[in-house]
Short mmCIF file of C-alpha atoms in Angstrom, two decimals:
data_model
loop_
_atom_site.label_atom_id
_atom_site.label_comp_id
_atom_site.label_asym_id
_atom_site.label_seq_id
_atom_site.Cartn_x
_atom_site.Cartn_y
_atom_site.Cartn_z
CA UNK A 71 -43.20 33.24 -45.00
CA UNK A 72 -45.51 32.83 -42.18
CA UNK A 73 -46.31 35.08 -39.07
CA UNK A 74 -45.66 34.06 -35.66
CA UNK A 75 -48.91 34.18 -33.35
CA UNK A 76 -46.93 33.68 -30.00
CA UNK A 77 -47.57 36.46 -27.91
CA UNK A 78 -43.77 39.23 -26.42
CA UNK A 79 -43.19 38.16 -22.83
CA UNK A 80 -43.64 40.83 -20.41
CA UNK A 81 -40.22 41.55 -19.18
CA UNK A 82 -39.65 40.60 -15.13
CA UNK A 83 -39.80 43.78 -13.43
CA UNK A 84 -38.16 44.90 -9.91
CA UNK A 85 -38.97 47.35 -8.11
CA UNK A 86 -37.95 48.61 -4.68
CA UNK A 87 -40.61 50.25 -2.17
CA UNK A 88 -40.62 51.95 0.68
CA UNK A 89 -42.93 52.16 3.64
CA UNK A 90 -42.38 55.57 5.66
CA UNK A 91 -44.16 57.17 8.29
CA UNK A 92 -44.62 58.24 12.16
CA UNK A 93 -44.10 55.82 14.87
CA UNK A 94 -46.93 53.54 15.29
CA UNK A 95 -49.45 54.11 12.44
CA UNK A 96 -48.49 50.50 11.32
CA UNK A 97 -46.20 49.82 8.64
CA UNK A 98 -44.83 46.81 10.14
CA UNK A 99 -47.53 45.55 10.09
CA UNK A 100 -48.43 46.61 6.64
CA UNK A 101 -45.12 45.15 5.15
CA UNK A 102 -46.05 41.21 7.45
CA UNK A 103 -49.32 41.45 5.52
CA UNK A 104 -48.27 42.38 1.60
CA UNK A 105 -46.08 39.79 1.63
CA UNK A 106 -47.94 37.32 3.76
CA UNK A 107 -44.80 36.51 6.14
CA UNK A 108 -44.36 37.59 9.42
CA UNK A 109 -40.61 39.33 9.41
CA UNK A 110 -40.83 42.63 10.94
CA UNK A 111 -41.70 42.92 14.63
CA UNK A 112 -44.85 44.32 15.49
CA UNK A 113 -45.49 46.28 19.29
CA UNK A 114 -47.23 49.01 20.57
CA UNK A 115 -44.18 50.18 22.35
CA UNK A 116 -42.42 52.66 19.73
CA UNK A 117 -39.06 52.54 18.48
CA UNK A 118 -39.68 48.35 18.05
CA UNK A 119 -38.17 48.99 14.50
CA UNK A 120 -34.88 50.46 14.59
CA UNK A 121 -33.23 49.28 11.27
CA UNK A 122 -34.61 48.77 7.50
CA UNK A 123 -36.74 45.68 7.45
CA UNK A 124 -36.67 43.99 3.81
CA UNK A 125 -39.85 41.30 2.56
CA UNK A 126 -39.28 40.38 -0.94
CA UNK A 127 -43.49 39.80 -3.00
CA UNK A 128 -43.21 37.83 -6.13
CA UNK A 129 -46.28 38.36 -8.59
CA UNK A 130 -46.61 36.88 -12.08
CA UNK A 131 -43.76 38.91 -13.72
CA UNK A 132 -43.20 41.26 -10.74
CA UNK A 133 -40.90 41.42 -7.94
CA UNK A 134 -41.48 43.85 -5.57
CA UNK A 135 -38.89 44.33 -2.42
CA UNK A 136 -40.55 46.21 0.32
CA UNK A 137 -38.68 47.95 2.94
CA UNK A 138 -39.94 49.07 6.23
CA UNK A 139 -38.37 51.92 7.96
CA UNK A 140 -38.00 53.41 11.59
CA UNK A 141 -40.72 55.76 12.42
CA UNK A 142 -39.29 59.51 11.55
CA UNK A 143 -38.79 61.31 14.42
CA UNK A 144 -39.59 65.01 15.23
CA UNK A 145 -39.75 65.12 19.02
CA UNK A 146 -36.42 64.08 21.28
CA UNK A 147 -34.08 63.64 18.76
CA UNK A 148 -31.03 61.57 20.78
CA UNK A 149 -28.43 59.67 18.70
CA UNK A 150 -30.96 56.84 18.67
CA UNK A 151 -33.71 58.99 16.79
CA UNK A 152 -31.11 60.86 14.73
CA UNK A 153 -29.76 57.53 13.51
CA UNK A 154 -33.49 55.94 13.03
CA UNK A 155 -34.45 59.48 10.78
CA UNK A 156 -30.68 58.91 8.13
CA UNK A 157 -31.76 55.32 8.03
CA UNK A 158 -35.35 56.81 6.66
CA UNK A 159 -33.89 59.58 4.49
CA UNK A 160 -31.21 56.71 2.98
CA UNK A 161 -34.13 54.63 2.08
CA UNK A 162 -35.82 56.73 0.18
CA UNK A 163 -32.66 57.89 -1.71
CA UNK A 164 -32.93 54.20 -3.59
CA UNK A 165 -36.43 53.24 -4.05
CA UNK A 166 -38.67 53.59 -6.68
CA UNK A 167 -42.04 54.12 -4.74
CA UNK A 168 -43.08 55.10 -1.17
CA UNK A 169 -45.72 53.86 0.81
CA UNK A 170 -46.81 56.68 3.11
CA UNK A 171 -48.70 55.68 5.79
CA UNK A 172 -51.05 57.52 8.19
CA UNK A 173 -53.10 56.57 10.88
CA UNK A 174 -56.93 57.85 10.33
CA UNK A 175 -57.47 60.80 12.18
CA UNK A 176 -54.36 61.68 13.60
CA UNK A 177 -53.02 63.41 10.63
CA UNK A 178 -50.58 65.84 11.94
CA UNK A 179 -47.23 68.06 11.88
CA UNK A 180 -45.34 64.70 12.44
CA UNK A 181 -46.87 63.28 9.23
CA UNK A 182 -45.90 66.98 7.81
CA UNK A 183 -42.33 66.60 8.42
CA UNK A 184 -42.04 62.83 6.56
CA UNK A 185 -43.95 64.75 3.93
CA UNK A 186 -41.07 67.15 3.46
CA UNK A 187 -38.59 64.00 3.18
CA UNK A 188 -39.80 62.74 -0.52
CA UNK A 189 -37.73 63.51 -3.13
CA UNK A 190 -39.15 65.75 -5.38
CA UNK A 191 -41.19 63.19 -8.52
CA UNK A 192 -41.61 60.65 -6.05
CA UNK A 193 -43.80 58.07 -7.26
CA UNK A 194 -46.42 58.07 -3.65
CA UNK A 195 -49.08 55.82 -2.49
CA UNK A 196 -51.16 57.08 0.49
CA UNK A 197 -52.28 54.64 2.89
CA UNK A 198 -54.56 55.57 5.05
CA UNK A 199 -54.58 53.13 8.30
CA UNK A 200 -56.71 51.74 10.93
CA UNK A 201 -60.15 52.57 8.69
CA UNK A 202 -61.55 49.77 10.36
CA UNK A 203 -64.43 50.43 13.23
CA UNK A 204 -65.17 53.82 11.96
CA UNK A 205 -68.78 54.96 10.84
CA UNK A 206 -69.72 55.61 7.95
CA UNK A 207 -70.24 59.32 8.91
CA UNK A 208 -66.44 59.76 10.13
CA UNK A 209 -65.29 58.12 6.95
CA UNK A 210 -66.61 61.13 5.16
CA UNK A 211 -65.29 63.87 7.06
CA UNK A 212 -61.52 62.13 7.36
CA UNK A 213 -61.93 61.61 3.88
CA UNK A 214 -62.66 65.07 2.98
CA UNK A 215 -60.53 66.51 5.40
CA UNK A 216 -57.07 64.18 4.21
CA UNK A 217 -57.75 65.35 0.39
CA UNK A 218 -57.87 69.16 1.75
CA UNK A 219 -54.87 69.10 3.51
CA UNK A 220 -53.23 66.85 1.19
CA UNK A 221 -54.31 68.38 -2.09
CA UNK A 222 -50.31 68.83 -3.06
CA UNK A 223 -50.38 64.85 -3.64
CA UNK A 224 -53.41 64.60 -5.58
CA UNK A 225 -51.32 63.07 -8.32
CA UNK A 226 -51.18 60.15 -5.16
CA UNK A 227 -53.56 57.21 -4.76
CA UNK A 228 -55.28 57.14 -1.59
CA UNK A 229 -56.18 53.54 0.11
CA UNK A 230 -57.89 53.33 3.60
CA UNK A 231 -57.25 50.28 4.57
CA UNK A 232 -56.65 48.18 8.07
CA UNK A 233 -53.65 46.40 7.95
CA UNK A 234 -54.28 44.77 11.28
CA UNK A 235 -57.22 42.88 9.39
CA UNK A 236 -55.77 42.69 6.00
CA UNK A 237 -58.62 44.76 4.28
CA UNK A 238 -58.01 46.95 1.49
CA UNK A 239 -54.56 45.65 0.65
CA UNK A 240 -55.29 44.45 -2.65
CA UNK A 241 -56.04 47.75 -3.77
CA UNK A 242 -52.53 49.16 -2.54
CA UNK A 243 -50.89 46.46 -4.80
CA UNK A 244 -52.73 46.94 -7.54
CA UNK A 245 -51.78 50.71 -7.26
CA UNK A 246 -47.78 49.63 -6.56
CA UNK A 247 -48.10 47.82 -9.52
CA UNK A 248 -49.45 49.99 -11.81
CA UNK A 249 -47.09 53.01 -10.82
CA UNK A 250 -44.23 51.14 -11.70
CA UNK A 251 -45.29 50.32 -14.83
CA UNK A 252 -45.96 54.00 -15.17
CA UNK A 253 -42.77 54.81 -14.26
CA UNK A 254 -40.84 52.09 -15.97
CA UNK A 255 -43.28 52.16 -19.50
CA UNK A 256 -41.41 53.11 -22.74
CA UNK A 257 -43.61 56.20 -23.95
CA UNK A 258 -43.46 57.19 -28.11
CA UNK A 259 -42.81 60.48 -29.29
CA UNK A 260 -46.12 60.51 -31.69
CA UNK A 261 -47.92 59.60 -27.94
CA UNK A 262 -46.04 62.17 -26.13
CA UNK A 263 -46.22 64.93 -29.15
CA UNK A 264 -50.26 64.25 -29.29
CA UNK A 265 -50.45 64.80 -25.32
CA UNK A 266 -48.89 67.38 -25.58
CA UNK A 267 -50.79 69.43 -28.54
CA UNK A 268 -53.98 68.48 -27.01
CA UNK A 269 -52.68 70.31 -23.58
CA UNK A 270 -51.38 73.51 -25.60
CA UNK A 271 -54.94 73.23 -27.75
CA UNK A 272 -56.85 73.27 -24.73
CA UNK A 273 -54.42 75.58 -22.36
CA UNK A 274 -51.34 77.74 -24.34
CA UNK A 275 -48.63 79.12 -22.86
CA UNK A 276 -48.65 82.83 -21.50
CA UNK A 277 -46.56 85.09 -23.60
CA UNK A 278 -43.72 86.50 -21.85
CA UNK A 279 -43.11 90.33 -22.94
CA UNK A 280 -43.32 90.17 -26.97
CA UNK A 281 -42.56 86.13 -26.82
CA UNK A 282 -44.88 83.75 -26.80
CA UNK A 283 -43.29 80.01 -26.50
CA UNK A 284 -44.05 77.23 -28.87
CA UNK A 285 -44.54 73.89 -28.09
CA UNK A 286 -43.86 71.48 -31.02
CA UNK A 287 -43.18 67.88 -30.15
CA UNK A 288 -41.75 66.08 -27.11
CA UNK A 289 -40.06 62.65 -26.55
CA UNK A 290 -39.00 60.40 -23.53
CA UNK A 291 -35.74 61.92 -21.92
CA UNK A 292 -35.76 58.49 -19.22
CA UNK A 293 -37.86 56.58 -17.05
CA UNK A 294 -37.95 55.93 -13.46
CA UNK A 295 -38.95 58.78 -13.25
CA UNK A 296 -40.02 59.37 -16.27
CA UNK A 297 -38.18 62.57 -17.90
CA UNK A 298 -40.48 64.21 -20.98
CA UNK A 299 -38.37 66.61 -23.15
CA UNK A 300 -40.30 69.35 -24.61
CA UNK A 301 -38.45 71.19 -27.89
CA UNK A 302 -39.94 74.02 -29.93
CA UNK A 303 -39.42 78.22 -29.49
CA UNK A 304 -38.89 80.57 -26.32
CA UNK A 305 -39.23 77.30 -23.94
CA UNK A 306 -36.91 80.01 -21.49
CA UNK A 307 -40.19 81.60 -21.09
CA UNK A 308 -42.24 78.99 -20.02
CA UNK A 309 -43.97 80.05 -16.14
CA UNK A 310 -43.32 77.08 -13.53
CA UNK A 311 -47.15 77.02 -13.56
CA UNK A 312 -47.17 76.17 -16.90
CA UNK A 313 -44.69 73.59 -16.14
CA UNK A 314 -46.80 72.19 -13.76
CA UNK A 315 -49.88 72.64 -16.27
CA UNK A 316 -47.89 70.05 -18.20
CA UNK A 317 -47.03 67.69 -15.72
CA UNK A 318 -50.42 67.31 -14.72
CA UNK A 319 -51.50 66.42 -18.25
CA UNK A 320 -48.67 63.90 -18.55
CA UNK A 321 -49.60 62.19 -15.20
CA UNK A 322 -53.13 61.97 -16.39
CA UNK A 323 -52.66 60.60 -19.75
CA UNK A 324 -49.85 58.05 -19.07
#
């Protein structure tokens, strides 16, 4: 008998992404440059996208089908604007990453309100935009100041970039890429079980009147997103910050 040396394919991977945001921080633009066509229409005037734009980026064994959406909306909502905001919310219903975008500096309640639109385990990417033409200086405080007020999604990658000039846009891929092999990875008990008994070692659970819960293994309950089952004793009386004790291990270690 002899052993094969030929290497497992990867298996072709699709993923669907969308790129959300106010009016006019520059996603159309963002989407004509990741995929190096020029398909969505890019204008100062606002409202210049109206519809979901679709550019489809082949990669080695990736496929990754970008969709631009309508600016959301928090200011005159008419039937136009109301129509524009379901055709952002029905986007992100289907994909399996979001692009957030944000112009530097202008971070504000209308970035707040597309913030509330993610579904809850959404896989984001923050892209910071127009970084170009800034100082050094006003790089720091924007920088500090985005991570403050966007500490909530500092599970997130964060990318300043100009999309007008096509700088920093390898980076984003390279992060949309590696989230949805996150997302999509096949994860082993044993890997999962040692995770987690390294996160009890270090942290344990509070005990809840005369119960303390027990941890004992965990295995993958699905993927995109990924779902982590947890089994062992009084798991009723795990807190929510516990909860979220764990999650934060899990993101960190897969």
């Amino acid at each position: 008998m002899t052993e094969s040396n030929s290497a497992v394919a990867e298996p072709f991977r699709t993923g669907f992404v969308a790129i959300v945001g106010r009016p006019n921080v520059g996603k159309s633009t963002l989407l004509n440059r990741l995929i190096g066509q020029k398909i969505s229409i890019v204008s100062r005037k606002a409202q210049t996208t109206r519809h979901r734009v679709t550019g489809v980026l082949t990669e080695g064994q990736a496929q990754y089908i970008f969709v631009d959406t309508p600016g959301f909306q928090t200011r005159h909502k008419n039937a136009l604007n109301r129509a524009m905001n379901r055709t952002v919310t029905q986007v992100l219903a289907d994909v399996d990453l979001v692009l957030f975008v944000i112009e530097s500096g202008r971070f504000g309640p209308a970035d707040e309100q597309v913030v509330k639109l993610l579904p809850e385990g959404a896989k984001v990417i923050l892209v910071v935009n127009k970084w170009d033409g800034l100082d050094p200086y006003v790089r720091d405080q924007l920088k500090g100041d985005l991570e403050a007020k966007l500490k909530f999604l500092d599970f997130a990658n964060f990318h300043y970039v100009s999309a007008l000039k096509g700088q920093g846009l390898a980076h984003v891929f390279r992060s949309v890429d590696a989230a949805y092999k996150a997302a999509t990875a096949n994860l082993s008990t044993p890997q999962l079980t040692r995770a987690l008994i390294d996160a009890v070692a270090k942290q344990s659970p509070a005990r809840s009147g005369i119960f303390r819960p027990k941890l004992r293994y965990a295995h993958q309950g699905g993927r995109n997103p990924p779902v982590i089952v947890i089994h062992g004793n009084a798991l009723d009386k795990v807190s929510d910050s516990y909860r979220r004790y764990l999650e934060h291990v899990f993101r960190e270690v897969f």
